[in-house]
Amino acid sequence: MERRLVIGLNVVLAAVRDGEPVVLCVKRPGGWGLPFGRFDPEDHRTFELALRDFVERQTALPLEYVEQLYTFGDRGREAPRASLVSGDEADRIVSVGYLALSSDALTPSLESAAWRRWSTFFPWEDHREGTIRSSADIVGQLRQWAAGDEALAPRVDVAFGAGEAGWEEENALDRYELMYEARLVAEAHRDRDGVEGPLLHGEAMISDHRRILATAIGRLRGKLRYRSVIFKLMGEEFTLRELQESVEAILGFDIHTQNFRRGVESANLVEKTETTVQATGGRPAALYRATGLSEAPAATGLALPRFRGTVL
Amino acid sequence: MERRLVIGLNVVLAAVRDGEPVVLCVKRPGGWGLPFGRFDPEDHRTFELALRDFVERQTALPLEYVEQLYTFGDRGREAPRASLVSGDEADRIVSVGYLALSSDALTPSLESAAWRRWSTFFPWEDHREGTIRSSADIVGQLRQWAAGDEALAPRVDVAFGAGEAGWEEENALDRYELMYEARLVAEAHRDRDGVEGPLLHGEAMISDHRRILATAIGRLRGKLRYRSVIFKLMGEEFTLRELQESVEAILGFDIHTQNFRRGVESANLVEKTETTVQATGGRPAALYRATGLSEAPAATGLALPRFRGTVL
DNA sequence: CGCGCATATCCTCTGCCTGAGCAAAAGTCG
DNA sequence: CGACTTTTGCTCAGGCAGAGGATATGCGCG
């Protein structure tokens, strides 16, 4: 029997809801995963059209901003579980991952779909005040695991910001991969049929979906600094505090309010409207909206600070 | 007849030779293009292995650093020419583009393969002193083309650094795409069967290979700033001037020597060796080598300045 | 109405990094 | 030896980012 080549499409649809970064998840037999569908070359002219089509059909949510992430083609990606897309175990599945951003996080029509927080899957990526951190000392565990290996030890330190460079929020994938290698996430045991250890972090996802999510988080975080994508997550009008909270949600740490304002206002990406809103019990805030400049594909992003706290 | 799905692999293999950025090209019936091969799921476990396999077989060049760029899935990508990978016009071809870096630019075994300069295809991307620039005023032509369109005009200015952000070397793809839309490159006429205008810039490539090359150039340039990839283009040992010239070749503009040295030395990515070399008729230069830190996947790159000249 | 409170907004100060250039060191060439 | 070239070390000024003080403008309450 000939093995056919099948292309699957995965999407990380991200949004910020009530100041929390969330991702659209779908409940499957094996656990939670990302929405995905099969790409049929007969039906669709481009990947993006196919993606929009099946997401809208599955969840009734329209996709606004869409960006390709990565194509995963390794054999055994779906193993040892049965193929989830085609049902035909003999097919070779290649999957193209996408990142999509939504400004409103509407309730999906599908029963089994739900918005879930990033921090459910990546508690160690959130360093904002007042949020629950990962209880255990991940870096300590990784250091112990890497001890003695000359190549591994610096990788751990660099990825988790123990070096002079400090914590870089966009390295989410490196961190996840190290934890996978060190068997600190459930997927590592599942994929290799090993016994689960007691020190697992975050909730697992089916297949390699948590890896795709880590890729998306890292990409989005990095892009905030050099492209004006943040506005894809905002409504038409917003206060500077809302903008800041969205940025903080994505980056995973708090930033200095006054400096943030200074940076935003000098970037010419937003313009003040006439109206103000009173939502917090303090002084009313002016509403802003994105300017035309922010629409240009090559428009730069906001000047954002680095996380200066300690991870340990 | 059923249309089959075929996955093709493209690779932009880049190197620096004599201070010039070059890319491995293959001569095909329709002109020069990038090396590519078909991915056969029976033979290869991963894309990367397939890639290494066919490049080494075609050119006898080993691939060192390899990184996935983008997956191109639009129907009609190869049209209106016949399918180049499979020969079967009815197949749907999806192609995965890769960036590979080589430190030595060995002569390929294949007769029809050759290292060619980036500037052949993108003369407007090179702003170093003493290099030939694009003679005509591209920005002027684009501005004229975009005149009146409210969305287009800022796109042109942002992409070509006319705005306050200035020229950003990593936006090579945006610039190429604008020129394509404005029909300033031969591919635009070829793909739409139009008449060629007199104002074409750079040499064309087959299919969408020049677009893939633009993607690779932009990606590599951007990555220099936040990852230590530059050392993949250097030999084992090198002088700081050689390092600088490689960086300048990739970025496409000259940088201040003393400041470059200061940046490199404070980044802890290189260490001085005992030896010095005399190659230039001036004071002998110390040889350096990359440190172990530069091997970590998340290691940051060099602090590099921005181009401060004018493009017009 | 005046007061305390909360948030938004404005402004200042300081240290560090970057851009720019001078100058010495260490060779070659004639 | 003197002119020239390139490497290497060092200084200095301007600008920007981090940090925090101070003011503005609303609310709720006595």
Tab-separated table of N, CA and C (backbone and C1' of nucleotides) in Angstrom, chain D residues 16-29:
chain	number	residue	atom	x	y	z
D	16	DC	P	17.070	59.884	21.616
D	16	DC	O5'	16.869	58.402	22.140
D	16	DC	C5'	17.965	57.473	22.123
D	16	DC	C4'	17.912	56.605	23.355
D	16	DC	C3'	16.500	56.411	23.919
D	16	DC	O3'	16.354	55.058	24.284
D	16	DC	C1'	17.922	57.175	25.616
D	17	DA	P	14.904	54.438	24.531
D	17	DA	O5'	15.152	53.523	25.810
D	17	DA	C5'	16.418	52.888	25.978
D	17	DA	C4'	16.603	52.531	27.428
D	17	DA	C3'	15.316	52.087	28.116
D	17	DA	O3'	15.628	51.080	29.056
D	17	DA	C1'	16.132	54.041	29.166
D	18	DG	P	14.479	50.339	29.842
D	18	DG	O5'	14.767	50.738	31.360
D	18	DG	C5'	16.040	50.445	31.922
D	18	DG	C4'	16.133	51.075	33.294
D	18	DG	C3'	14.961	50.741	34.220
D	18	DG	O3'	15.471	50.414	35.494
D	18	DG	C1'	15.179	53.097	34.011
D	19	DA	P	14.484	49.829	36.609
D	19	DA	O5'	14.172	51.098	37.514
D	19	DA	C5'	15.239	51.836	38.084
D	19	DA	C4'	14.691	53.094	38.738
D	19	DA	C3'	13.368	52.891	39.483
D	19	DA	O3'	13.571	53.160	40.860
D	19	DA	C1'	13.351	54.863	38.131
D	20	DG	P	12.384	52.978	41.912
D	20	DG	O5'	11.860	54.461	42.124
D	20	DG	C5'	12.802	55.520	42.246
D	20	DG	C4'	12.086	56.838	42.100
D	20	DG	C3'	10.759	56.934	42.868
D	20	DG	O3'	10.707	58.187	43.513
D	20	DG	C1'	10.462	57.603	40.671
D	21	DG	P	9.808	58.367	44.809
D	21	DG	O5'	9.613	59.948	44.832
D	21	DG	C5'	10.699	60.793	44.435
D	21	DG	C4'	10.154	62.046	43.774
D	21	DG	C3'	8.943	62.642	44.484
D	21	DG	O3'	9.077	64.060	44.546
D	21	DG	C1'	8.401	62.208	42.228
D	22	DA	P	8.046	64.897	45.442
D	22	DA	O5'	7.028	65.429	44.340
D	22	DA	C5'	7.551	66.094	43.192
D	22	DA	C4'	6.413	66.482	42.268
D	22	DA	C3'	5.151	66.978	42.983
D	22	DA	O3'	4.696	68.161	42.337
D	22	DA	C1'	4.591	65.266	41.482
D	23	DT	P	3.486	68.969	42.988
D	23	DT	O5'	2.380	68.845	41.839
D	23	DT	C5'	2.761	69.048	40.485
D	23	DT	C4'	1.663	68.577	39.553
D	23	DT	C3'	0.256	69.081	39.900
D	23	DT	O3'	-0.333	69.604	38.722
D	23	DT	C1'	0.224	66.757	39.580
D	24	DA	P	-1.779	70.224	38.781
D	24	DA	O5'	-2.635	69.110	38.042
D	24	DA	C5'	-2.334	68.819	36.687
D	24	DA	C4'	-3.352	67.835	36.140
D	24	DA	C3'	-4.809	68.239	36.361
D	24	DA	O3'	-5.535	67.888	35.200
D	24	DA	C1'	-4.425	66.146	37.373
D	25	DT	P	-6.973	68.523	34.959
D	25	DT	O5'	-7.939	67.329	35.329
D	25	DT	C5'	-7.825	66.099	34.625
D	25	DT	C4'	-8.691	65.059	35.288
D	25	DT	C3'	-10.069	65.581	35.757
D	25	DT	O3'	-11.059	64.711	35.286
D	25	DT	C1'	-9.014	64.358	37.439
D	26	DG	P	-12.563	65.235	35.059
D	26	DG	O5'	-13.418	64.396	36.128
D	26	DG	C5'	-14.041	63.223	35.728
D	26	DG	C4'	-13.656	62.066	36.647
D	26	DG	C3'	-14.623	61.793	37.795
D	26	DG	O3'	-15.705	60.990	37.334
D	26	DG	C1'	-12.351	61.497	38.458
D	27	DC	P	-17.045	60.951	38.129
D	27	DC	O5'	-16.707	59.996	39.365
D	27	DC	C5'	-16.456	58.611	39.127
D	27	DC	C4'	-16.088	57.945	40.442
D	27	DC	C3'	-17.210	58.009	41.479
D	27	DC	O3'	-17.751	56.712	41.685
D	27	DC	C1'	-15.104	58.711	42.400
D	28	DG	P	-19.134	56.602	42.427
D	28	DG	O5'	-18.692	56.554	43.962
D	28	DG	C5'	-17.757	55.559	44.398
D	28	DG	C4'	-17.512	55.734	45.886
D	28	DG	C3'	-18.792	55.900	46.710
D	28	DG	O3'	-18.669	55.172	47.917
D	28	DG	C1'	-17.407	57.797	47.004
D	29	DC	P	-19.933	54.989	48.843
D	29	DC	O5'	-19.511	55.806	50.140
D	29	DC	C5'	-18.135	55.907	50.491
D	29	DC	C4'	-17.939	56.985	51.543
D	29	DC	C3'	-19.180	57.255	52.416
D	29	DC	O3'	-18.772	57.428	53.745
D	29	DC	C1'	-18.443	59.261	51.432
